[in-house]
mmCIF file of C-alpha atoms in Angstrom:
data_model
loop_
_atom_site.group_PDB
_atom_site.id
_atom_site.type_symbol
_atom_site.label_atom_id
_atom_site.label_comp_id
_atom_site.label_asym_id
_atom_site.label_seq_id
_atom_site.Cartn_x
_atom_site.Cartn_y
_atom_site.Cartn_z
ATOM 1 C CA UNK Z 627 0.000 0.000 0.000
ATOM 2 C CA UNK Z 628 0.874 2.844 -1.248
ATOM 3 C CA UNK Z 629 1.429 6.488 1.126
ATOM 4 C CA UNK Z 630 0.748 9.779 -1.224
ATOM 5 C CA UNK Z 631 4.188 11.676 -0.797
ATOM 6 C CA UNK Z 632 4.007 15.260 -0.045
ATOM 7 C CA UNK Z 633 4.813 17.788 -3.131
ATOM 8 C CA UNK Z 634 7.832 19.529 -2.604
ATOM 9 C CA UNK Z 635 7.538 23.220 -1.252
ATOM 10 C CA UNK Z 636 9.437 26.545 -3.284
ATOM 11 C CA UNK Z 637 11.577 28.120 -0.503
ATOM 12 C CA UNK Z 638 11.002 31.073 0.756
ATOM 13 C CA UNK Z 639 12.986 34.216 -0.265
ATOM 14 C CA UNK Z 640 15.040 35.703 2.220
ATOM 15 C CA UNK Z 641 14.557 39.871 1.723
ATOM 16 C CA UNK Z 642 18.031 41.706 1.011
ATOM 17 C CA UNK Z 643 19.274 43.538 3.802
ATOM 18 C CA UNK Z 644 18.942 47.073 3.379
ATOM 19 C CA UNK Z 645 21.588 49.130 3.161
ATOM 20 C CA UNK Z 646 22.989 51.605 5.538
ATOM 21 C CA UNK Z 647 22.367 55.051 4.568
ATOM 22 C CA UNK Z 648 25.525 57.017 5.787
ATOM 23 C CA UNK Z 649 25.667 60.725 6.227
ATOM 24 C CA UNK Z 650 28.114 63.274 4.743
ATOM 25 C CA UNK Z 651 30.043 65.488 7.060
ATOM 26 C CA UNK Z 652 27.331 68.677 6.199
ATOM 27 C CA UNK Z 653 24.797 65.888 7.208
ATOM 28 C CA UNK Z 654 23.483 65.603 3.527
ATOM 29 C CA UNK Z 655 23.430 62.489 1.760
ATOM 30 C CA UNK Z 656 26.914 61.310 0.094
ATOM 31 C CA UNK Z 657 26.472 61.029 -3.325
ATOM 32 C CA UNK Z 658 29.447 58.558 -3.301
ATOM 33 C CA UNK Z 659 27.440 56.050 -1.689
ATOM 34 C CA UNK Z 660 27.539 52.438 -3.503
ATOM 35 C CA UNK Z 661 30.596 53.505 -5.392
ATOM 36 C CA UNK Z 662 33.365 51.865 -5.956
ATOM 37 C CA UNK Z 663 37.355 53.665 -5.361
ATOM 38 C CA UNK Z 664 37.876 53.140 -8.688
ATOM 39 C CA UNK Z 665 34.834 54.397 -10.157
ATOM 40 C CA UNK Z 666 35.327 57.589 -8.086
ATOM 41 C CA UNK Z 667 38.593 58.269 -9.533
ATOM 42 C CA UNK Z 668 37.385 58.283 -12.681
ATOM 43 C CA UNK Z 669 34.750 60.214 -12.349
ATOM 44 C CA UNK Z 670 36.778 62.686 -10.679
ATOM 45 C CA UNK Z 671 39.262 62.991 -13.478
ATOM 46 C CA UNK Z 672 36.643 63.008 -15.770
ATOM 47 C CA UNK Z 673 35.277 66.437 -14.227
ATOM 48 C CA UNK Z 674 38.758 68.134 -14.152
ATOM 49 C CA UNK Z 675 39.117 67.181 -17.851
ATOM 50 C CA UNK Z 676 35.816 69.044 -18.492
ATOM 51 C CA UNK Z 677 36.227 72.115 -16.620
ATOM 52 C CA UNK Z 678 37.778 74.722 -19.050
ATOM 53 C CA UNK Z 679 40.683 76.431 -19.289
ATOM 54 C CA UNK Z 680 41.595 80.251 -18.103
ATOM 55 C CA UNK Z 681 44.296 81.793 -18.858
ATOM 56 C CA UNK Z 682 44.993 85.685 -18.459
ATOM 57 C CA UNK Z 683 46.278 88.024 -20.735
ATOM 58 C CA UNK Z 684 47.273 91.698 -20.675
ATOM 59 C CA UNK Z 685 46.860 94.285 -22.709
ATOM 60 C CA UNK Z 686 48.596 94.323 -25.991
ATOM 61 C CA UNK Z 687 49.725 90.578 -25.679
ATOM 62 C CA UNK Z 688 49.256 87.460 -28.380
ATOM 63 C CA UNK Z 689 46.466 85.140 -26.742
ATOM 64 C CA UNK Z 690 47.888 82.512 -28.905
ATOM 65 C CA UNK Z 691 51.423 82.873 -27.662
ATOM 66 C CA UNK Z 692 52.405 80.544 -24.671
ATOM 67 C CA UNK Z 693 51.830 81.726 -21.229
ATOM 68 C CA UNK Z 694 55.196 83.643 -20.052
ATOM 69 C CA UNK Z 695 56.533 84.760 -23.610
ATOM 70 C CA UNK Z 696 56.704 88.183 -24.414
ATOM 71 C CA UNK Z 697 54.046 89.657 -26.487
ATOM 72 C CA UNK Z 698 55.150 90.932 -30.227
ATOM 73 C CA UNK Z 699 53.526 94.591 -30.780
ATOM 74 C CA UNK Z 700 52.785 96.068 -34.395
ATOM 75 C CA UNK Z 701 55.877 97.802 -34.892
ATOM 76 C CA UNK Z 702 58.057 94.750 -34.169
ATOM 77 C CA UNK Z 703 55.755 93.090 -37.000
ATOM 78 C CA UNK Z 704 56.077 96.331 -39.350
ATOM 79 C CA UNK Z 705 60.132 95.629 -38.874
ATOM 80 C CA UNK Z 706 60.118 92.036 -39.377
ATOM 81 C CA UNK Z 707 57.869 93.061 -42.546
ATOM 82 C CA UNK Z 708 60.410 95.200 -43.829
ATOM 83 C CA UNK Z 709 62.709 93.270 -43.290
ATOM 84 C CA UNK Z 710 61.629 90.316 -45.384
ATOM 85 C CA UNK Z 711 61.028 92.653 -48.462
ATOM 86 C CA UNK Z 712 64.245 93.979 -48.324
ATOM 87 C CA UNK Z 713 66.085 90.828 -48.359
ATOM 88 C CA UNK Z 714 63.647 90.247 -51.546
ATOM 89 C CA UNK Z 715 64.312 92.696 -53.200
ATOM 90 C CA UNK Z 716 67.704 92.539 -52.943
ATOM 91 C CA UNK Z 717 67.620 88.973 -54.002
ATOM 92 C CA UNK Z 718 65.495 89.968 -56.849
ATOM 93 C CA UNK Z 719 68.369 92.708 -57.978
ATOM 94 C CA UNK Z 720 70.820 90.193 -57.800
ATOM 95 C CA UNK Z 721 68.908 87.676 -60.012
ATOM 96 C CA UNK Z 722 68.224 91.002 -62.921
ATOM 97 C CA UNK Z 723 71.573 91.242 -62.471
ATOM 98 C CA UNK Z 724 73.133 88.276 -63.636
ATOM 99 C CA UNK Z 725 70.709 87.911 -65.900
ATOM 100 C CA UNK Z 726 71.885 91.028 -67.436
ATOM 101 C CA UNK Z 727 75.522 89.994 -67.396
ATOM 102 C CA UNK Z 728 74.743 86.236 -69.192
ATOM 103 C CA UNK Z 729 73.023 88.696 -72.086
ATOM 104 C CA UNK Z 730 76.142 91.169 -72.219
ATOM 105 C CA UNK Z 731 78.052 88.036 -72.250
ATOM 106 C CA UNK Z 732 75.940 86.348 -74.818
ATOM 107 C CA UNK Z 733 76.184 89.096 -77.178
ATOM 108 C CA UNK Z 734 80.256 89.492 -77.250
ATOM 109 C CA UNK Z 735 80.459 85.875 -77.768
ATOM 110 C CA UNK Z 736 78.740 86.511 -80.556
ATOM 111 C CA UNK Z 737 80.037 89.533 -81.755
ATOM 112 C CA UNK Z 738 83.645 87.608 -81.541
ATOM 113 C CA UNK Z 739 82.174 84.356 -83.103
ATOM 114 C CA UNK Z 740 80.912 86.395 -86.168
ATOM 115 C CA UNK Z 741 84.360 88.923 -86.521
ATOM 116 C CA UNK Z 742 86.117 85.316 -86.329
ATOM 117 C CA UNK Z 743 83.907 84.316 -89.392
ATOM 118 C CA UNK Z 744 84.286 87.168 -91.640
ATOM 119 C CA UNK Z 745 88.213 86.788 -90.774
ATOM 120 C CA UNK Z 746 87.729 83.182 -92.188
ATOM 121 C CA UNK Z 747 85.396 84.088 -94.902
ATOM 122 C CA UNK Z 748 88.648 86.546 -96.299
ATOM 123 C CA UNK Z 749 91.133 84.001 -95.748
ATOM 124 C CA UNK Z 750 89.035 81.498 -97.681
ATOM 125 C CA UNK Z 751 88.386 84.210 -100.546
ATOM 126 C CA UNK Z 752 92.517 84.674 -100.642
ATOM 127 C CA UNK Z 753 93.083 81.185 -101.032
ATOM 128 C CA UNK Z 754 90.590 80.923 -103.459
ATOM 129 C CA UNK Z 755 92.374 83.682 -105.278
ATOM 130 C CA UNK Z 756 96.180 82.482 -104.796
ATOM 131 C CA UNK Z 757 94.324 78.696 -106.413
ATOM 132 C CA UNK Z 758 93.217 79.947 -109.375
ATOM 133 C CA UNK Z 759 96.586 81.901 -110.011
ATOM 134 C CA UNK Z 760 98.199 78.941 -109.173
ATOM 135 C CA UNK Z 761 95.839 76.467 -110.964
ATOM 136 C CA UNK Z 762 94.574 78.267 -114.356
ATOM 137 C CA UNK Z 763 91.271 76.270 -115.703
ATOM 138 C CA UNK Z 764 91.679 73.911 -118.841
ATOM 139 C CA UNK Z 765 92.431 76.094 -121.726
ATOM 140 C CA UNK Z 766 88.979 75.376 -123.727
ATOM 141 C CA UNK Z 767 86.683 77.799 -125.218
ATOM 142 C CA UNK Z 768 83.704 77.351 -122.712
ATOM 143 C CA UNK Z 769 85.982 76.897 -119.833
ATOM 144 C CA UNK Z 770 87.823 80.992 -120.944
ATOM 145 C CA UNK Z 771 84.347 82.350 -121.797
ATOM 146 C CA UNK Z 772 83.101 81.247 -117.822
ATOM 147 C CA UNK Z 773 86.679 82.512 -116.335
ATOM 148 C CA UNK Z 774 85.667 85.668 -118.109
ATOM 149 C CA UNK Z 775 82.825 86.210 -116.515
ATOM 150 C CA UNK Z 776 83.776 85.333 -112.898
ATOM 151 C CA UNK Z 777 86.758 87.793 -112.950
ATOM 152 C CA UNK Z 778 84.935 90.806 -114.513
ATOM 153 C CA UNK Z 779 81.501 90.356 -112.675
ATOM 154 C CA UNK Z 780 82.655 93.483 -110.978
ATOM 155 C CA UNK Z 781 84.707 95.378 -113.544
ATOM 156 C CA UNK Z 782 88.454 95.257 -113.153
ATOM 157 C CA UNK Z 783 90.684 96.291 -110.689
ATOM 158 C CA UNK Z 784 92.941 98.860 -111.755
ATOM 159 C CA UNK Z 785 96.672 98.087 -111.442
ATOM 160 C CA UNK Z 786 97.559 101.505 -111.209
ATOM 161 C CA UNK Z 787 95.827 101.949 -107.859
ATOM 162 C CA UNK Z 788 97.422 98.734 -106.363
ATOM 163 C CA UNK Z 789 98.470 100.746 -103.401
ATOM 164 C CA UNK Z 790 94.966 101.680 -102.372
ATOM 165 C CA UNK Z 791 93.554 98.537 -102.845
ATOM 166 C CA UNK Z 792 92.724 96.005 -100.329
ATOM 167 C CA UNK Z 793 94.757 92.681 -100.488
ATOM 168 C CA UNK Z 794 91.519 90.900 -101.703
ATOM 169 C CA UNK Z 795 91.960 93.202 -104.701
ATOM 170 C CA UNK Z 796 95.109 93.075 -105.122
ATOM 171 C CA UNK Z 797 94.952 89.420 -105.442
ATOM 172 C CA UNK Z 798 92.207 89.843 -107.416
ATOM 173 C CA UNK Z 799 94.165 92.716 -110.195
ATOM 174 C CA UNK Z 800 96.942 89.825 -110.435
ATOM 175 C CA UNK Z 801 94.827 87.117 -111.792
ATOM 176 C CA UNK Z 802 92.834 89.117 -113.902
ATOM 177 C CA UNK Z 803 96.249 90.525 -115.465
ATOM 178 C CA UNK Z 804 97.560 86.928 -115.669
ATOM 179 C CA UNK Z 805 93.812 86.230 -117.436
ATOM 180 C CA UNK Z 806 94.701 88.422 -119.814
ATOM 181 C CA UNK Z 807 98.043 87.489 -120.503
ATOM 182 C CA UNK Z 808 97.576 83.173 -120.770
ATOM 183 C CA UNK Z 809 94.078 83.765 -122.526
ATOM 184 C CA UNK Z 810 94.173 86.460 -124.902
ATOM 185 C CA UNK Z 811 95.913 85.902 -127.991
ATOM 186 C CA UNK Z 812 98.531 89.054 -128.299
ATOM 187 C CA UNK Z 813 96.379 90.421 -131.162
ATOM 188 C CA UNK Z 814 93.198 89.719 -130.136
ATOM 189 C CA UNK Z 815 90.318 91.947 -131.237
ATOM 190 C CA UNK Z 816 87.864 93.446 -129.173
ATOM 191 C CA UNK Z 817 85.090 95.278 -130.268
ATOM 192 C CA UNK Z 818 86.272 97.884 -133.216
ATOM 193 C CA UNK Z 819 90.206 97.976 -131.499
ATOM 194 C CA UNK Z 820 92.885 95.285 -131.059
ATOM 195 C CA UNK Z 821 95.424 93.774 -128.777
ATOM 196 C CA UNK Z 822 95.036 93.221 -125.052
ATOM 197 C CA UNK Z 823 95.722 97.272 -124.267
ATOM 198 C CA UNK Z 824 92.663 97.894 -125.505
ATOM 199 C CA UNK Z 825 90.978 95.518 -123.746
ATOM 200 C CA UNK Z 826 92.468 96.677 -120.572
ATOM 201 C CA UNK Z 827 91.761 100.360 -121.087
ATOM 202 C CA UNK Z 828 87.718 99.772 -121.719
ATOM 203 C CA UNK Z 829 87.472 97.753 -118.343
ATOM 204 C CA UNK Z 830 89.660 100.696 -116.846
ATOM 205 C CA UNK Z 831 87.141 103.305 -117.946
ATOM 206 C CA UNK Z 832 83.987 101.296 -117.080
ATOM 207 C CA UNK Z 833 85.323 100.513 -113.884
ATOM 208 C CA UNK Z 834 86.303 104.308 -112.940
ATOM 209 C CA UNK Z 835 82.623 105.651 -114.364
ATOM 210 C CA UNK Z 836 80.378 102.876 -112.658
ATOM 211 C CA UNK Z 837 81.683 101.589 -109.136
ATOM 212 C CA UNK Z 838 78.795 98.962 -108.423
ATOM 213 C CA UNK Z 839 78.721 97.185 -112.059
ATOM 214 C CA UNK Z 840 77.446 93.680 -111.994
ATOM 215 C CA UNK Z 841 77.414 91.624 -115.059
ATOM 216 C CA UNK Z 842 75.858 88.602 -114.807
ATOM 217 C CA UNK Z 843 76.019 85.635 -116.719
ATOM 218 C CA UNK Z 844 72.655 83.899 -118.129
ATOM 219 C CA UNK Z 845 73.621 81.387 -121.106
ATOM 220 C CA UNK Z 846 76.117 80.267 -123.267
ATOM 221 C CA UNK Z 847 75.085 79.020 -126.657
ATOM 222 C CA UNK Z 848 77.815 77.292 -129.157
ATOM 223 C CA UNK Z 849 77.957 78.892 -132.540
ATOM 224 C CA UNK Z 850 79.866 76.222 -134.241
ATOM 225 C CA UNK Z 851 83.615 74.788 -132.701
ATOM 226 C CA UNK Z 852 85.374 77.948 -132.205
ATOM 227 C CA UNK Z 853 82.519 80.360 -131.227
ATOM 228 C CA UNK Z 854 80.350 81.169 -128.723
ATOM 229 C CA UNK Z 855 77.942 83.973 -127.615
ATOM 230 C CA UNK Z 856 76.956 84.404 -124.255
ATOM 231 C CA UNK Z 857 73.785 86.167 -122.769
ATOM 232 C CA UNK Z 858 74.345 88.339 -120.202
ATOM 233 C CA UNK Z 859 72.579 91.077 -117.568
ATOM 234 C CA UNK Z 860 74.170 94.267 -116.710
ATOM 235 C CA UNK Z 861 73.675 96.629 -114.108
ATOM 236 C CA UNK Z 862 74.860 100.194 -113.213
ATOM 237 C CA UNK Z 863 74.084 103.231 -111.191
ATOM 238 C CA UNK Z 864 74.920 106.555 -112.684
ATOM 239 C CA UNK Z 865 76.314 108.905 -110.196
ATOM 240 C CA UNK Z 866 77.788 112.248 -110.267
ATOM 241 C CA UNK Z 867 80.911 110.741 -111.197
ATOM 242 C CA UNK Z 868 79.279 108.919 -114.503
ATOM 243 C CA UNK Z 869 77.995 112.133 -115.014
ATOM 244 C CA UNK Z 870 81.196 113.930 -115.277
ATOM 245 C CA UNK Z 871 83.358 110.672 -116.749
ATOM 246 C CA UNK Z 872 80.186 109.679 -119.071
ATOM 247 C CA UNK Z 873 78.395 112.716 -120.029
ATOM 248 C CA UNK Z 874 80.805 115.394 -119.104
ATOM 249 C CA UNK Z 875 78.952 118.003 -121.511
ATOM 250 C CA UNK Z 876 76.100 117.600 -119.536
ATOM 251 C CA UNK Z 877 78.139 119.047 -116.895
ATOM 252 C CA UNK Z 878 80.478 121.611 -118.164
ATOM 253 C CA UNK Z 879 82.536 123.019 -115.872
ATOM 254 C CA UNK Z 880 83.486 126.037 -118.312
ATOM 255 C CA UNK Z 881 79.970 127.048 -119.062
ATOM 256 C CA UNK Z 882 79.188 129.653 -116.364
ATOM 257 C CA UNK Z 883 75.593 128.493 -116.600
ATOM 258 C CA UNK Z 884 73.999 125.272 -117.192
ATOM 259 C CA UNK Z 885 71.138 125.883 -119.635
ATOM 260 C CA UNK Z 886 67.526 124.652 -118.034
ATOM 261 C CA UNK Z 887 67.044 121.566 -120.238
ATOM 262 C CA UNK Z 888 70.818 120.042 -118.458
ATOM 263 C CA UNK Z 889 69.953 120.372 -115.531
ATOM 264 C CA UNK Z 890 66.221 118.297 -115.610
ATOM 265 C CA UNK Z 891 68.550 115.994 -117.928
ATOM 266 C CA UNK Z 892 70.999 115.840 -114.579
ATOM 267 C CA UNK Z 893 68.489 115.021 -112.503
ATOM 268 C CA UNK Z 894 66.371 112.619 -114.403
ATOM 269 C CA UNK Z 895 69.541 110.938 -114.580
ATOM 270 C CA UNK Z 896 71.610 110.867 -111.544
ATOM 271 C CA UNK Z 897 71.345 108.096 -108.529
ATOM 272 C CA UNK Z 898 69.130 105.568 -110.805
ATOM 273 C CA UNK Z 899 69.885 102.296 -111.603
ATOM 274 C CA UNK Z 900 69.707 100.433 -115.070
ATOM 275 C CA UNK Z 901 69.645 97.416 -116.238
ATOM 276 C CA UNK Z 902 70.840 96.208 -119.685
ATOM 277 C CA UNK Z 903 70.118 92.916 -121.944
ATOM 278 C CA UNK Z 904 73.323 92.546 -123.512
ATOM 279 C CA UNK Z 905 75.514 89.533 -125.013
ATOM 280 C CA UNK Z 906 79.522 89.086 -125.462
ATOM 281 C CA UNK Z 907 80.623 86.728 -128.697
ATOM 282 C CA UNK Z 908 83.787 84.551 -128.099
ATOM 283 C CA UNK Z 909 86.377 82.803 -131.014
ATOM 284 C CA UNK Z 910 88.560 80.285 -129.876
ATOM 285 C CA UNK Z 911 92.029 79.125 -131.907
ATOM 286 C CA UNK Z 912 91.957 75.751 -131.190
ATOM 287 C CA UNK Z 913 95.945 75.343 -132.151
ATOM 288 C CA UNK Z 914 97.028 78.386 -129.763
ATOM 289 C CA UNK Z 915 94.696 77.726 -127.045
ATOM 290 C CA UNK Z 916 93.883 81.623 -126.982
ATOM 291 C CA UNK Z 917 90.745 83.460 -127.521
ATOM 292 C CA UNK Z 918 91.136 85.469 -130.657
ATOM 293 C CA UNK Z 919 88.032 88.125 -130.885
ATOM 294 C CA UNK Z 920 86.117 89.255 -127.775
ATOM 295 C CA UNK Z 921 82.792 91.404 -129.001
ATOM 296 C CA UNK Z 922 80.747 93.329 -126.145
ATOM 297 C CA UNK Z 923 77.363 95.051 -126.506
ATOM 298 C CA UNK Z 924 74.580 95.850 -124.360
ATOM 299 C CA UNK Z 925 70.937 97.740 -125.190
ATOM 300 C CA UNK Z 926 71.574 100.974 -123.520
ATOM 301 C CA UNK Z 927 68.773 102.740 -125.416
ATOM 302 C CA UNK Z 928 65.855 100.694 -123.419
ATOM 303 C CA UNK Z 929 66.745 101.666 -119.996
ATOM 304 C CA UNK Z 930 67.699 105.260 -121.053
ATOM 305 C CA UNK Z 931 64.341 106.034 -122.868
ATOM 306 C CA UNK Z 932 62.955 104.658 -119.751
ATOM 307 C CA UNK Z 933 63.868 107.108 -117.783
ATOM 308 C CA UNK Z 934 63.941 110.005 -120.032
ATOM 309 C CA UNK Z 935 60.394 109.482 -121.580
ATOM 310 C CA UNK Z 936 61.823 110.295 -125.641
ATOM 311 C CA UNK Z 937 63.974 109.928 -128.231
ATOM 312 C CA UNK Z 938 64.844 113.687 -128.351
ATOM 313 C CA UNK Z 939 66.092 113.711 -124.620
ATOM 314 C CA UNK Z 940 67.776 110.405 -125.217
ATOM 315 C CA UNK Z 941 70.159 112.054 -128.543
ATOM 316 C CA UNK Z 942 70.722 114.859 -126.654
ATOM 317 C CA UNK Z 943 72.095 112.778 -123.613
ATOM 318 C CA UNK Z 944 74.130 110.579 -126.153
ATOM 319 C CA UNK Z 945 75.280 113.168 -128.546
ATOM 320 C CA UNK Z 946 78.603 113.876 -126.970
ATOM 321 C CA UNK Z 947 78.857 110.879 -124.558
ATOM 322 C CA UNK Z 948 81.918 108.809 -123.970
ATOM 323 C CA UNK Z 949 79.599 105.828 -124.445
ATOM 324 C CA UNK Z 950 77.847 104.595 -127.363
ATOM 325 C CA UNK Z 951 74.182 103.332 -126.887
ATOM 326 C CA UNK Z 952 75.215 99.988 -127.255
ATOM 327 C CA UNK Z 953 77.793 100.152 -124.350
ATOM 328 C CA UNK Z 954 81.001 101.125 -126.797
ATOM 329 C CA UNK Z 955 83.555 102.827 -125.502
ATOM 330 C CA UNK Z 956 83.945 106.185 -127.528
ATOM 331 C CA UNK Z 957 87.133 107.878 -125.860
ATOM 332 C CA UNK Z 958 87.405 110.548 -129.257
ATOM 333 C CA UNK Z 959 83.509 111.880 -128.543
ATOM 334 C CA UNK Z 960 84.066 114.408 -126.546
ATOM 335 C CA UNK Z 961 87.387 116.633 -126.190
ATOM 336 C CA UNK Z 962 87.383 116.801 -122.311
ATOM 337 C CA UNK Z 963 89.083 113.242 -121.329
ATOM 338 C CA UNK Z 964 89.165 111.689 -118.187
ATOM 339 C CA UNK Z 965 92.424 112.078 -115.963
ATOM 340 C CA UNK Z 966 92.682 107.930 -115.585
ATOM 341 C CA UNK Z 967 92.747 107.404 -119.405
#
């Protein structure tokens, strides 16, 4: 037989003790009560953290400077200032300075670099010179009619005056004499005269009466074996010393006064430049090696009317002129003669 067992019973809860309430020393509640040490120190340190920061300043000082420096008033700014734009600009004179000097430099390097090239630009042209002197070309008909050209593209340089020439021209007064000499047959004719004087004297006289001649060469066309004719430009200015070596009746020095129609002549004429067509015809002896005949013309008349605007003006220019309208020497047209002749 079976005794029902009793169900078990939940124990009872024991209430907490209550704590002691303690008293601060002003008799009001502690409001550390139920804290730990530790938790007190922090809390502390937390409240020190938070409180903010005074700090004192007098008048005139830098609250941002550290407490104890001395404070830094305007004018010890306005110096420091001053100061800094000085040193600046002094630095900045400097710099302008140098910079200057590299340019003065710059430009008497070059200055030097381009007197040292001309000086080699003249030697070069002298050896050049003393070469062909040395070394004439191969005696042929086309290789005398181009040695022609080259040596008297400027007219010829006058032996006479070998004193007052440059060594460049006196270089150049030698070959064109030896030219002359190794070229030229003794006898050769040029133009309506003969022999190698005659030659000389009409370069002479163009020379003297235009000083800036240019004859340049355009083509060379081969007749048959033993001639040639040669197409070439000319240019001169007439100056007051064409005028007088040229046209000297245009300029009389014994006629008290120049009649009106000279004098507009003078003047349409002096200081202009003209060009002439003209061609120069070459024979050759083949057994001598030496150029036999030498013929020069050149259209005068085109240029001439050109400036002059007729015919009439153009014969009356011409009619006593040392120079023919087809660029002939004509040293018996006129009685007054030119001191170099």
């Amino acid at each position: 037989m079976f005794t029902a067992s009793k169900p078990p019973q939940a124990p009872v809860a024991q209430p907490f003790p209550e704590p002691t309430v303690g008293t601060a020393p002003s008799g009001k509640l502690s409001p550390d009560i139920g804290l730990t040490p530790s938790t007190e120190r922090k809390r502390k340190i937390q409240q020190l953290s938070e409180q903010p920061k005074i700090h004192s300043f007098t008048a005139g000082s830098n609250p941002s400077s550290p407490q104890g420096e001395a404070p830094v008033t305007c004018i010890q700014r306005f110096k420091q200032s001053s100061t800094v734009e000085k040193i600046q600009r002094e630095l900045r004179r400097k710099k302008q300075a140098r910079y200057r000097k590299k340019q003065s430099d710059h430009m008497m390097n070059l200055e030097k670099e381009n007197e040292q090239l001309q000086q080699e630009v003249e030697r070069l042209k002298r050896r050049r010179f003393s070469t062909t002197m040395a070394f004439p070309p191969r005696e042929n008909l086309w290789s005398a009619a181009l040695e022609y050209f080259r040596l008297f593209r400027h007219g010829l340089q006058e032996p006479e005056m070998m004193s007052l020439l440059s060594e460049e021209d006196k270089i150049q007064s030698r070959v064109q004499m030896a030219f002359f000499q190794s070229t030229m047959a003794p006898d050769v004719v040029f133009n309506a005269d003969q022999g190698i004087d005659k030659m000389i004297q009409y370069w002479n006289f163009l020379s003297y009466a235009f000083k800036d001649m240019e004859i340049e060469l355009k083509r060379m066309m081969q007749e048959n074996e033993d001639s040639l004719v040669a197409t070439s430009v000319t240019s001169v200015t007439i100056s007051e010393q064409t005028l007088l070596a040229v046209f000297p009746h245009l300029s009389n020095e014994d006629t008290p006064e120049l009649d009106e129609t000279k004098v507009l002549l003078r003047q349409a004429l002096v200081n202009q430049r003209i060009t002439m067509l003209g061609s120069i015809r070459f024979e050759w002896d083949a057994i001598n090696g030496q150029v036999t005949s030498v013929s020069i013309e050149s259209d005068m008349l085109t240029p001439m009317l050109h400036l002059l605007g007729n015919l009439e003006d153009v014969s009356r220019v011409f009619a006593d002129a040392l120079l023919s309208l087809d660029f002939q020497w004509r040293p018996g047209a006129n009685e007054t003669s030119v001191s170099h002749q």
